[in-house]
mmCIF file of C-alpha atoms in Angstrom:
data_model
loop_
_atom_site.group_PDB
_atom_site.id
_atom_site.type_symbol
_atom_site.label_atom_id
_atom_site.label_comp_id
_atom_site.label_asym_id
_atom_site.label_seq_id
_atom_site.Cartn_x
_atom_site.Cartn_y
_atom_site.Cartn_z
ATOM 1 C CA MET A 923 -0.049 0.281 -0.134
ATOM 2 C CA THR A 924 2.916 2.622 1.006
ATOM 3 C CA ARG A 925 4.646 1.778 -2.426
ATOM 4 C CA THR A 926 1.552 2.424 -4.409
ATOM 5 C CA LYS A 927 1.026 5.963 -2.683
ATOM 6 C CA ALA A 928 4.239 6.137 -3.731
ATOM 7 C CA ALA A 929 4.797 5.798 -6.499
ATOM 8 C CA ALA A 930 0.627 7.626 -6.524
ATOM 9 C CA TRP A 931 2.434 10.961 -5.882
ATOM 10 C CA ALA A 932 5.782 10.029 -7.745
ATOM 11 C CA GLY A 933 3.084 10.362 -11.099
ATOM 12 C CA GLY A 934 2.579 13.512 -9.612
ATOM 13 C CA ALA A 935 5.739 15.308 -9.176
ATOM 14 C CA LEU A 936 6.755 14.193 -13.378
ATOM 15 C CA TYR A 937 3.316 15.194 -14.140
ATOM 16 C CA LEU A 938 4.486 18.072 -13.092
ATOM 17 C CA LEU A 939 7.879 18.433 -14.719
ATOM 18 C CA MET A 940 6.093 16.605 -17.911
ATOM 19 C CA VAL A 941 4.395 20.628 -17.302
ATOM 20 C CA GLY A 942 6.981 22.599 -17.493
ATOM 21 C CA LEU A 943 9.342 20.148 -20.322
ATOM 22 C CA LEU A 944 6.052 21.819 -22.393
ATOM 23 C CA VAL A 945 6.041 24.986 -21.938
ATOM 24 C CA GLY A 946 10.130 25.749 -21.108
ATOM 25 C CA ALA A 947 9.312 24.327 -25.072
ATOM 26 C CA ALA A 948 7.108 26.663 -26.424
ATOM 27 C CA THR A 949 9.070 27.829 -28.862
ATOM 28 C CA ARG A 950 10.406 24.851 -30.458
ATOM 29 C CA ALA A 951 6.405 23.617 -31.788
ATOM 30 C CA SER A 952 3.085 24.712 -32.822
ATOM 31 C CA GLY A 953 0.202 24.362 -29.754
ATOM 32 C CA THR A 954 -0.818 21.371 -31.411
ATOM 33 C CA VAL A 955 1.989 19.447 -30.282
ATOM 34 C CA HIS A 956 1.827 20.613 -26.402
ATOM 35 C CA ALA A 957 -1.737 19.900 -25.758
ATOM 36 C CA VAL A 958 -0.763 16.572 -27.550
ATOM 37 C CA GLY A 959 2.230 16.095 -25.177
ATOM 38 C CA SER A 960 -0.510 17.600 -22.112
ATOM 39 C CA LEU A 961 -2.863 14.988 -22.852
ATOM 40 C CA LEU A 962 -0.570 12.460 -22.873
ATOM 41 C CA ALA A 963 1.266 13.860 -19.322
ATOM 42 C CA VAL A 964 -1.950 12.995 -18.267
ATOM 43 C CA SER A 965 -1.524 10.009 -17.856
ATOM 44 C CA LEU A 966 0.461 10.049 -15.116
ATOM 45 C CA LEU A 967 -1.854 11.435 -12.902
ATOM 46 C CA ALA A 968 -3.191 8.281 -12.577
ATOM 47 C CA GLY A 969 -2.957 6.981 -8.898
ATOM 48 C CA VAL A 970 -3.230 10.699 -8.414
ATOM 49 C CA VAL A 971 -6.961 10.117 -9.273
ATOM 50 C CA ARG A 972 -7.561 7.459 -8.022
ATOM 51 C CA ARG A 973 -6.667 8.975 -4.110
ATOM 52 C CA LYS A 974 -7.501 12.857 -4.432
ATOM 53 C CA PRO A 975 -9.820 12.533 -7.560
ATOM 54 C CA GLN A 976 -9.833 16.879 -6.467
ATOM 55 C CA LEU A 977 -6.557 17.051 -6.251
ATOM 56 C CA ALA A 978 -5.894 15.604 -9.122
ATOM 57 C CA LEU A 979 -8.036 18.084 -10.700
ATOM 58 C CA ALA A 980 -6.450 20.594 -9.677
ATOM 59 C CA MET A 981 -2.775 19.841 -10.695
ATOM 60 C CA ALA A 982 -4.476 19.473 -14.769
ATOM 61 C CA LEU A 983 -6.411 22.535 -14.272
ATOM 62 C CA PHE A 984 -2.847 24.032 -13.388
ATOM 63 C CA GLY A 985 -1.299 22.198 -15.857
ATOM 64 C CA SER A 986 -3.084 22.649 -18.967
ATOM 65 C CA THR A 987 -3.180 26.280 -17.997
ATOM 66 C CA ALA A 988 -0.139 26.863 -17.306
ATOM 67 C CA VAL A 989 0.968 25.364 -20.794
ATOM 68 C CA VAL A 990 -2.183 27.740 -22.585
ATOM 69 C CA ALA A 991 -0.281 30.515 -20.677
ATOM 70 C CA GLY A 992 3.252 29.514 -21.667
ATOM 71 C CA THR A 993 2.831 28.856 -25.095
ATOM 72 C CA ALA A 994 0.708 32.180 -25.310
ATOM 73 C CA ASP A 995 3.533 34.534 -26.419
ATOM 74 C CA SER A 996 5.359 32.577 -29.625
ATOM 75 C CA LEU A 997 2.282 31.290 -30.729
ATOM 76 C CA HIS A 998 1.356 35.564 -30.717
ATOM 77 C CA ASN A 999 4.805 36.881 -32.162
ATOM 78 C CA GLY A 1000 4.012 33.979 -35.267
ATOM 79 C CA LEU A 1001 6.572 31.565 -33.962
ATOM 80 C CA ALA A 1002 4.026 28.731 -34.092
ATOM 81 C CA PRO A 1003 1.110 28.024 -36.221
ATOM 82 C CA SER A 1004 -2.531 26.572 -34.745
ATOM 83 C CA TYR A 1005 -3.728 28.412 -32.009
ATOM 84 C CA GLN A 1006 -6.208 26.944 -31.172
ATOM 85 C CA GLY A 1007 -4.819 23.566 -31.090
ATOM 86 C CA GLN A 1008 -2.924 24.908 -27.472
ATOM 87 C CA PHE A 1009 -6.949 25.341 -26.101
ATOM 88 C CA LEU A 1010 -6.723 21.591 -26.168
ATOM 89 C CA SER A 1011 -4.728 20.516 -23.031
ATOM 90 C CA PHE A 1012 -7.328 21.842 -21.310
ATOM 91 C CA LEU A 1013 -9.562 18.605 -22.674
ATOM 92 C CA ALA A 1014 -7.219 16.572 -19.750
ATOM 93 C CA ALA A 1015 -7.939 18.907 -17.227
ATOM 94 C CA ASP A 1016 -11.910 17.265 -18.549
ATOM 95 C CA LEU A 1017 -10.903 13.557 -17.934
ATOM 96 C CA VAL A 1018 -10.364 14.303 -15.077
ATOM 97 C CA LEU A 1019 -13.626 16.560 -13.999
ATOM 98 C CA GLY A 1020 -15.017 13.184 -16.076
ATOM 99 C CA PHE A 1021 -13.420 10.686 -13.634
ATOM 100 C CA VAL A 1022 -14.428 13.324 -10.795
ATOM 101 C CA VAL A 1023 -18.348 13.195 -11.484
ATOM 102 C CA ALA A 1024 -17.619 10.086 -12.607
ATOM 103 C CA THR A 1025 -16.910 8.807 -8.551
ATOM 104 C CA ARG A 1026 -17.787 11.915 -5.910
ATOM 105 C CA THR A 1027 -20.841 13.171 -3.978
ATOM 106 C CA ARG A 1028 -22.716 15.540 -6.183
ATOM 107 C CA ARG A 1029 -21.843 17.933 -4.167
ATOM 108 C CA ALA A 1030 -17.875 17.597 -4.967
ATOM 109 C CA SER A 1031 -18.744 16.831 -8.222
ATOM 110 C CA ILE A 1032 -20.838 20.056 -9.082
ATOM 111 C CA VAL A 1033 -17.815 21.645 -7.305
ATOM 112 C CA ALA A 1034 -15.354 20.042 -9.005
ATOM 113 C CA VAL A 1035 -17.633 21.378 -12.013
ATOM 114 C CA ALA A 1036 -17.450 25.247 -11.295
ATOM 115 C CA ALA A 1037 -13.946 25.288 -10.107
ATOM 116 C CA SER A 1038 -12.948 23.702 -14.162
ATOM 117 C CA THR A 1039 -15.396 26.694 -15.474
ATOM 118 C CA ALA A 1040 -14.262 29.057 -13.574
ATOM 119 C CA VAL A 1041 -10.911 28.399 -14.026
ATOM 120 C CA GLN A 1042 -11.271 27.568 -18.293
ATOM 121 C CA LEU A 1043 -13.495 30.244 -20.020
ATOM 122 C CA PRO A 1044 -11.723 33.453 -17.766
ATOM 123 C CA VAL A 1045 -7.597 31.435 -19.396
ATOM 124 C CA ILE A 1046 -9.701 31.034 -23.472
ATOM 125 C CA GLY A 1047 -11.455 34.619 -23.310
ATOM 126 C CA LEU A 1048 -7.466 35.938 -21.737
ATOM 127 C CA PHE A 1049 -5.334 33.910 -23.874
ATOM 128 C CA ALA A 1050 -7.329 33.846 -26.860
ATOM 129 C CA HIS A 1051 -7.437 36.060 -30.563
ATOM 130 C CA GLY A 1052 -10.257 36.979 -33.130
ATOM 131 C CA ASP A 1053 -11.309 33.077 -34.574
ATOM 132 C CA SER A 1054 -9.739 31.377 -31.783
ATOM 133 C CA MET A 1055 -12.158 33.109 -28.735
ATOM 134 C CA THR A 1056 -15.214 31.900 -30.720
ATOM 135 C CA VAL A 1057 -14.363 28.820 -31.096
ATOM 136 C CA ASN A 1058 -12.543 28.245 -28.452
ATOM 137 C CA ALA A 1059 -16.029 29.787 -26.481
ATOM 138 C CA VAL A 1060 -17.974 26.824 -27.484
ATOM 139 C CA ILE A 1061 -15.156 24.128 -27.360
ATOM 140 C CA ALA A 1062 -14.028 24.319 -24.332
ATOM 141 C CA PRO A 1063 -17.561 23.897 -22.512
ATOM 142 C CA LEU A 1064 -18.961 22.141 -24.723
ATOM 143 C CA ALA A 1065 -15.998 19.280 -24.000
ATOM 144 C CA MET A 1066 -16.899 20.102 -20.122
ATOM 145 C CA ALA A 1067 -20.585 18.684 -20.253
ATOM 146 C CA ALA A 1068 -20.200 15.801 -22.949
ATOM 147 C CA ALA A 1069 -16.900 14.743 -20.439
ATOM 148 C CA CYS A 1070 -19.509 15.974 -17.449
ATOM 149 C CA MET A 1071 -22.482 13.286 -18.741
ATOM 150 C CA ALA A 1072 -19.744 10.160 -18.859
ATOM 151 C CA GLY A 1073 -19.307 10.683 -15.401
ATOM 152 C CA LEU A 1074 -23.286 10.826 -15.365
ATOM 153 C CA LEU A 1075 -23.575 8.158 -17.160
ATOM 154 C CA SER A 1076 -20.667 5.995 -15.305
ATOM 155 C CA ARG A 1077 -21.941 6.723 -12.326
ATOM 156 C CA GLU A 1078 -25.833 5.236 -12.504
ATOM 157 C CA ARG A 1079 -23.882 2.197 -14.499
ATOM 158 C CA ARG A 1080 -22.822 1.370 -11.692
ATOM 159 C CA GLU A 1081 -25.068 2.294 -9.115
ATOM 160 C CA HIS A 1082 -27.580 0.268 -11.123
ATOM 161 C CA ALA A 1083 -25.283 -2.416 -10.886
ATOM 162 C CA VAL A 1084 -25.051 -1.924 -7.046
ATOM 163 C CA ALA A 1085 -28.439 -2.421 -6.656
ATOM 164 C CA LEU A 1086 -29.114 -5.210 -9.280
ATOM 165 C CA ARG A 1087 -26.700 -6.995 -7.427
ATOM 166 C CA SER A 1088 -28.536 -6.333 -3.739
ATOM 167 C CA GLN A 1089 -31.621 -7.301 -4.609
ATOM 168 C CA GLU A 1090 -30.129 -10.673 -6.083
ATOM 169 C CA VAL A 1091 -29.106 -10.988 -2.791
ATOM 170 C CA ASP A 1092 -32.009 -10.826 -1.179
ATOM 171 C CA LYS A 1093 -34.326 -12.399 -3.703
ATOM 172 C CA ALA A 1094 -30.923 -15.042 -2.936
ATOM 173 C CA VAL A 1095 -32.057 -15.109 1.073
ATOM 174 C CA THR A 1096 -35.821 -15.184 0.145
ATOM 175 C CA ALA A 1097 -36.001 -17.676 -1.678
ATOM 176 C CA GLU A 1098 -32.621 -20.257 1.723
ATOM 177 C CA ARG A 1099 -35.919 -18.429 3.656
ATOM 178 C CA LEU A 1100 -38.412 -20.423 2.477
ATOM 179 C CA ARG A 1101 -36.457 -23.234 0.684
ATOM 180 C CA ILE A 1102 -36.024 -23.419 5.100
ATOM 181 C CA ALA A 1103 -39.492 -22.391 5.308
ATOM 182 C CA ARG A 1104 -40.124 -26.097 3.914
ATOM 183 C CA GLU A 1105 -38.077 -28.496 5.445
ATOM 184 C CA LEU A 1106 -39.431 -27.120 8.316
ATOM 185 C CA HIS A 1107 -42.766 -27.252 7.309
ATOM 186 C CA ASP A 1108 -41.426 -31.173 6.781
ATOM 187 C CA MET A 1109 -40.474 -31.842 10.011
ATOM 188 C CA VAL A 1110 -42.801 -30.865 11.969
ATOM 189 C CA ALA A 1111 -45.083 -32.960 9.598
ATOM 190 C CA HIS A 1112 -43.096 -36.179 9.996
ATOM 191 C CA SER A 1113 -43.582 -35.090 14.998
ATOM 192 C CA ILE A 1114 -47.062 -34.522 13.996
ATOM 193 C CA GLY A 1115 -47.120 -37.815 11.956
ATOM 194 C CA ILE A 1116 -44.570 -39.550 15.078
ATOM 195 C CA ILE A 1117 -47.329 -38.020 18.121
ATOM 196 C CA ALA A 1118 -50.424 -39.830 16.410
ATOM 197 C CA ILE A 1119 -49.147 -42.847 15.779
ATOM 198 C CA GLN A 1120 -48.160 -42.953 19.767
ATOM 199 C CA ALA A 1121 -51.381 -41.566 20.555
ATOM 200 C CA GLY A 1122 -53.207 -43.761 19.101
ATOM 201 C CA VAL A 1123 -51.040 -47.003 20.932
ATOM 202 C CA GLY A 1124 -51.214 -44.999 24.208
ATOM 203 C CA SER A 1125 -54.835 -44.497 23.930
ATOM 204 C CA ARG A 1126 -55.477 -48.957 23.531
ATOM 205 C CA VAL A 1127 -53.152 -50.524 25.671
ATOM 206 C CA ILE A 1128 -52.857 -48.016 28.679
ATOM 207 C CA GLN A 1129 -55.262 -50.178 30.120
ATOM 208 C CA THR A 1130 -53.354 -53.179 29.482
ATOM 209 C CA GLN A 1131 -50.093 -52.931 28.946
ATOM 210 C CA PRO A 1132 -49.621 -49.846 30.462
ATOM 211 C CA GLU A 1133 -45.539 -49.995 30.747
ATOM 212 C CA GLN A 1134 -45.490 -49.495 26.470
ATOM 213 C CA ALA A 1135 -48.423 -46.527 27.469
ATOM 214 C CA GLY A 1136 -45.821 -44.539 29.281
ATOM 215 C CA GLU A 1137 -43.078 -45.588 26.805
ATOM 216 C CA ALA A 1138 -45.575 -43.318 23.756
ATOM 217 C CA LEU A 1139 -46.126 -40.717 26.489
ATOM 218 C CA ARG A 1140 -42.682 -40.543 26.703
ATOM 219 C CA ALA A 1141 -41.735 -40.284 22.923
ATOM 220 C CA ILE A 1142 -44.492 -38.207 22.393
ATOM 221 C CA GLU A 1143 -43.269 -35.721 24.947
ATOM 222 C CA ALA A 1144 -39.290 -36.239 23.416
ATOM 223 C CA THR A 1145 -40.666 -35.041 20.272
ATOM 224 C CA SER A 1146 -42.454 -32.049 21.203
ATOM 225 C CA ARG A 1147 -39.977 -31.085 22.762
ATOM 226 C CA GLU A 1148 -37.588 -31.211 20.669
ATOM 227 C CA THR A 1149 -39.227 -30.125 17.283
ATOM 228 C CA LEU A 1150 -41.221 -26.444 19.121
ATOM 229 C CA SER A 1151 -37.192 -26.621 20.365
ATOM 230 C CA GLY A 1152 -36.260 -26.435 15.946
ATOM 231 C CA LEU A 1153 -39.021 -24.280 15.761
ATOM 232 C CA ARG A 1154 -38.443 -20.915 18.386
ATOM 233 C CA ARG A 1155 -34.397 -21.511 17.071
ATOM 234 C CA THR A 1156 -36.093 -21.187 12.803
ATOM 235 C CA LEU A 1157 -39.436 -18.830 12.472
ATOM 236 C CA VAL A 1158 -38.522 -15.654 13.791
ATOM 237 C CA SER A 1159 -36.165 -14.725 11.447
ATOM 238 C CA LEU A 1160 -38.508 -17.119 8.739
ATOM 239 C CA ARG A 1161 -41.013 -14.091 9.317
ATOM 240 C CA GLN A 1162 -39.193 -11.288 7.840
ATOM 241 C CA ALA A 1163 -39.346 -13.040 3.822
ATOM 242 C CA ASP A 1164 -42.028 -12.455 1.045
ATOM 243 C CA ARG A 1165 -44.976 -13.535 2.875
ATOM 244 C CA GLY A 1166 -45.780 -12.955 -1.474
ATOM 245 C CA ALA A 1167 -43.812 -15.009 -2.456
ATOM 246 C CA THR A 1168 -44.562 -17.868 -3.623
ATOM 247 C CA ALA A 1169 -42.291 -21.232 -4.466
ATOM 248 C CA SER A 1170 -41.579 -22.788 -7.661
ATOM 249 C CA GLU A 1171 -40.389 -26.679 -5.759
ATOM 250 C CA GLN A 1172 -43.574 -28.413 -5.193
ATOM 251 C CA PRO A 1173 -42.231 -29.954 -0.501
ATOM 252 C CA PRO A 1174 -39.939 -33.013 -1.141
ATOM 253 C CA LEU A 1175 -42.451 -36.063 0.234
ATOM 254 C CA ALA A 1176 -38.312 -38.572 1.378
ATOM 255 C CA PRO A 1177 -37.129 -38.011 4.859
ATOM 256 C CA SER A 1178 -35.502 -34.968 4.972
ATOM 257 C CA PRO A 1179 -31.882 -35.339 4.671
ATOM 258 C CA GLY A 1180 -28.772 -35.793 6.893
ATOM 259 C CA LEU A 1181 -25.330 -35.749 8.204
ATOM 260 C CA ALA A 1182 -25.660 -39.645 7.986
ATOM 261 C CA ASP A 1183 -26.622 -39.179 4.267
ATOM 262 C CA VAL A 1184 -23.330 -37.133 4.130
ATOM 263 C CA GLU A 1185 -20.755 -40.168 2.387
ATOM 264 C CA GLN A 1186 -24.003 -40.715 0.161
ATOM 265 C CA LEU A 1187 -23.489 -37.634 -0.231
ATOM 266 C CA ALA A 1188 -20.021 -37.409 -0.721
ATOM 267 C CA ALA A 1189 -20.338 -40.875 -2.799
ATOM 268 C CA ALA A 1190 -21.908 -38.953 -5.401
ATOM 269 C CA THR A 1191 -20.076 -36.245 -5.352
ATOM 270 C CA ALA A 1192 -16.680 -39.042 -6.389
ATOM 271 C CA ASP A 1193 -19.189 -39.970 -10.101
ATOM 272 C CA ALA A 1194 -19.060 -36.069 -10.816
ATOM 273 C CA GLY A 1195 -15.054 -36.698 -10.616
ATOM 274 C CA VAL A 1196 -14.247 -35.703 -6.880
ATOM 275 C CA ARG A 1197 -12.871 -37.621 -4.150
ATOM 276 C CA VAL A 1198 -14.834 -36.928 -1.100
ATOM 277 C CA ASP A 1199 -12.492 -37.416 2.452
ATOM 278 C CA VAL A 1200 -15.495 -37.426 5.097
ATOM 279 C CA ARG A 1201 -13.504 -37.485 8.432
ATOM 280 C CA ARG A 1202 -15.975 -37.574 11.572
ATOM 281 C CA SER A 1203 -14.416 -36.489 14.708
ATOM 282 C CA GLY A 1204 -16.355 -35.783 19.101
ATOM 283 C CA GLY A 1205 -19.238 -37.738 20.251
ATOM 284 C CA GLU A 1206 -20.966 -38.208 16.766
ATOM 285 C CA ARG A 1207 -25.223 -38.430 18.366
ATOM 286 C CA PRO A 1208 -28.415 -37.814 16.781
ATOM 287 C CA LEU A 1209 -29.152 -33.911 16.399
ATOM 288 C CA PRO A 1210 -31.953 -32.247 16.789
ATOM 289 C CA ALA A 1211 -33.422 -32.712 12.728
ATOM 290 C CA ASP A 1212 -33.165 -28.629 11.714
ATOM 291 C CA ILE A 1213 -29.530 -28.361 12.866
ATOM 292 C CA ASP A 1214 -28.435 -31.607 11.273
ATOM 293 C CA LEU A 1215 -30.542 -30.471 8.026
ATOM 294 C CA SER A 1216 -28.970 -27.507 7.518
ATOM 295 C CA ALA A 1217 -25.693 -28.706 8.694
ATOM 296 C CA TYR A 1218 -26.607 -31.279 5.895
ATOM 297 C CA ARG A 1219 -27.019 -28.239 3.368
ATOM 298 C CA ILE A 1220 -23.755 -26.317 3.921
ATOM 299 C CA VAL A 1221 -21.530 -29.228 3.100
ATOM 300 C CA GLN A 1222 -23.774 -29.952 -0.226
ATOM 301 C CA GLU A 1223 -22.961 -26.339 -0.833
ATOM 302 C CA ALA A 1224 -20.340 -26.885 -0.603
ATOM 303 C CA LEU A 1225 -19.146 -29.852 -2.323
ATOM 304 C CA THR A 1226 -21.285 -28.238 -5.593
ATOM 305 C CA ASN A 1227 -19.035 -25.104 -5.491
ATOM 306 C CA VAL A 1228 -15.549 -27.826 -4.880
ATOM 307 C CA VAL A 1229 -17.469 -29.578 -8.784
ATOM 308 C CA ARG A 1230 -17.843 -27.059 -9.938
ATOM 309 C CA HIS A 1231 -15.753 -23.477 -9.899
ATOM 310 C CA ALA A 1232 -12.204 -25.604 -8.381
ATOM 311 C CA GLY A 1233 -10.884 -27.226 -11.191
ATOM 312 C CA THR A 1234 -9.914 -30.118 -8.059
ATOM 313 C CA GLY A 1235 -9.770 -33.935 -8.173
ATOM 314 C CA HIS A 1236 -10.019 -33.637 -4.193
ATOM 315 C CA CYS A 1237 -11.632 -32.125 -0.996
ATOM 316 C CA ARG A 1238 -12.364 -32.656 2.337
ATOM 317 C CA VAL A 1239 -14.865 -33.008 5.246
ATOM 318 C CA ASP A 1240 -15.086 -32.594 8.598
ATOM 319 C CA ILE A 1241 -17.828 -33.285 11.005
ATOM 320 C CA ASP A 1242 -17.018 -32.606 14.308
ATOM 321 C CA TYR A 1243 -19.424 -33.128 17.242
ATOM 322 C CA GLY A 1244 -19.005 -30.520 20.178
ATOM 323 C CA ASP A 1245 -20.313 -30.879 23.605
ATOM 324 C CA GLU A 1246 -21.650 -26.762 22.446
ATOM 325 C CA GLU A 1247 -21.747 -26.845 18.837
ATOM 326 C CA LEU A 1248 -21.338 -28.739 15.567
ATOM 327 C CA SER A 1249 -18.284 -27.485 13.632
ATOM 328 C CA VAL A 1250 -18.784 -28.443 9.644
ATOM 329 C CA GLU A 1251 -15.370 -27.919 7.568
ATOM 330 C CA VAL A 1252 -15.360 -28.545 3.680
ATOM 331 C CA VAL A 1253 -11.629 -27.755 2.686
ATOM 332 C CA ASP A 1254 -10.428 -28.242 -1.789
ATOM 333 C CA ASP A 1255 -6.552 -27.745 -2.505
ATOM 334 C CA GLY A 1256 -8.238 -25.793 -6.303
ATOM 335 C CA ARG A 1257 -7.787 -21.918 -7.609
ATOM 336 C CA GLY A 1258 -8.884 -20.366 -4.511
ATOM 337 C CA VAL A 1259 -11.786 -17.566 -5.284
ATOM 338 C CA ALA A 1260 -10.908 -17.661 -9.094
ATOM 339 C CA GLY A 1261 -12.837 -20.347 -8.890
ATOM 340 C CA ASN A 1262 -15.420 -20.747 -6.340
ATOM 341 C CA GLY A 1263 -17.832 -19.213 -7.905
ATOM 342 C CA ALA A 1264 -18.148 -16.787 -4.428
ATOM 343 C CA ALA A 1265 -18.225 -13.901 -6.850
ATOM 344 C CA HIS A 1266 -20.654 -13.957 -8.724
ATOM 345 C CA GLY A 1267 -23.092 -17.018 -7.146
ATOM 346 C CA PHE A 1268 -25.212 -17.132 -4.650
ATOM 347 C CA GLY A 1269 -24.425 -20.410 -2.763
ATOM 348 C CA ILE A 1270 -22.861 -18.847 0.069
ATOM 349 C CA VAL A 1271 -25.681 -16.480 0.354
ATOM 350 C CA GLY A 1272 -27.643 -19.107 1.015
ATOM 351 C CA MET A 1273 -25.027 -21.477 3.782
ATOM 352 C CA ARG A 1274 -24.033 -18.482 5.853
ATOM 353 C CA GLU A 1275 -28.680 -17.843 6.335
ATOM 354 C CA ARG A 1276 -28.797 -21.288 6.879
ATOM 355 C CA ALA A 1277 -25.789 -20.734 9.715
ATOM 356 C CA GLY A 1278 -27.370 -17.156 11.340
ATOM 357 C CA LEU A 1279 -31.543 -18.485 11.282
ATOM 358 C CA LEU A 1280 -29.898 -21.468 13.941
ATOM 359 C CA HIS A 1281 -27.865 -18.688 15.199
ATOM 360 C CA GLY A 1282 -24.238 -20.415 14.479
ATOM 361 C CA ARG A 1283 -21.232 -18.107 11.563
ATOM 362 C CA LEU A 1284 -20.612 -18.907 9.078
ATOM 363 C CA SER A 1285 -16.890 -18.043 6.816
ATOM 364 C CA ALA A 1286 -15.417 -18.968 3.884
ATOM 365 C CA GLY A 1287 -13.207 -18.004 1.297
ATOM 366 C CA PRO A 1288 -8.986 -18.246 -0.270
ATOM 367 C CA ARG A 1289 -7.094 -21.252 1.525
ATOM 368 C CA PRO A 1290 -3.421 -19.558 2.406
ATOM 369 C CA GLU A 1291 -2.021 -22.518 1.338
ATOM 370 C CA GLY A 1292 -4.373 -22.463 -2.014
ATOM 371 C CA GLY A 1293 -7.723 -23.697 -2.532
ATOM 372 C CA PHE A 1294 -10.656 -22.309 -0.880
ATOM 373 C CA ARG A 1295 -12.519 -23.604 2.608
ATOM 374 C CA VAL A 1296 -16.252 -23.173 3.791
ATOM 375 C CA ALA A 1297 -16.948 -23.428 7.817
ATOM 376 C CA ALA A 1298 -19.522 -23.717 9.652
ATOM 377 C CA ARG A 1299 -20.395 -23.649 13.132
ATOM 378 C CA LEU A 1300 -23.457 -24.952 14.712
ATOM 379 C CA PRO A 1301 -24.649 -24.249 18.353
ATOM 380 C CA LEU A 1302 -26.329 -27.508 19.391
ATOM 381 C CA PRO A 1303 -29.602 -26.676 22.709
ATOM 382 C CA GLY A 1304 -29.288 -28.843 25.614
ATOM 383 C CA PRO A 1305 -30.495 -32.274 25.436
ATOM 384 C CA VAL A 1306 -34.378 -33.511 25.238
ATOM 385 C CA GLY A 1307 -34.702 -36.891 24.865
ATOM 386 C CA VAL A 1308 -34.414 -38.663 21.755
ATOM 387 C CA PRO A 1309 -38.241 -39.188 20.217
ATOM 388 C CA VAL A 1310 -39.236 -42.988 20.023
ATOM 389 C CA GLU A 1311 -40.487 -44.381 16.674
ATOM 390 C CA ALA A 1312 -43.652 -46.880 16.659
ATOM 391 C CA ARG A 1313 -43.357 -49.825 15.958
#
């Protein structure tokens, strides 16, 4: 960063030096040659323009004015032709003016346009004569107007692109929330089915087999507590989703997948050309359905990104069952950011939304040693018991 800053200021100093050389050589070339030289010299201000556009504009106006004033006497004495070409040097300042309008606030842009007008028009009036006065008095405002228009169009295009990107991210988040809502609906429906079956069993055997009836009641209690816990972790955030959105997919009829299905997912990924090593650590145990499903979806999306973008034939999935949180990590040795597609797609947006709804955290980015890493940390609730399936 310091080296880039030094290069920018060195370019500014070289620009002033070039302006001095152009003024010093006023008697040896025409005004057009000096104007073209001024236009080429303004490229030395590229670093200053990116850091301090207003300062770069002031330097460009100073340099252009110096070239016009420094060549005026020689042109007036007939030592060099092309009086009108002399004022082309102000095009360099107009280029910087367009950048200021494109990148700075409206107020700063108005100040920059006013400053350019206050410098250019008086200089033209002072140093132009005869037909040159009329031509340059028309060309200078037109050139400034063209630079400002190009800057405005560039700003509007950039702001429009940012707005579109924001809308796409919002749509991706909403779509992910709707998908989570459908999956949550399936889990709740499955739990209610278990409760209904166990309640039916208990009502039939409560008189003849009280132990089996008690077992059914305990299953109802465990299932109800787990379902309510999952609902509390999810529904508050899902209420923010767009209620007017409609789902384009039908809810799946098959049971929701979980981390127990990661090996099957790894096998399918291997068929696509990427070998997956699955490693499990910690006390492996049944998890709440919403956490189990979200962890599976995060692994699924991460492996999809590896297949599509990483350009590698191997990756690793680490699953750690901690006492207080579940850790899931997907690591590859592929192309990293350039190949992952995170900057253009919404897979990571969806993964981060899933982790956030469960009060977890997700990180995704390139590894220093190469490749890409996706890591999720999902907090685990206290034990609520394991539901007993109906026999």
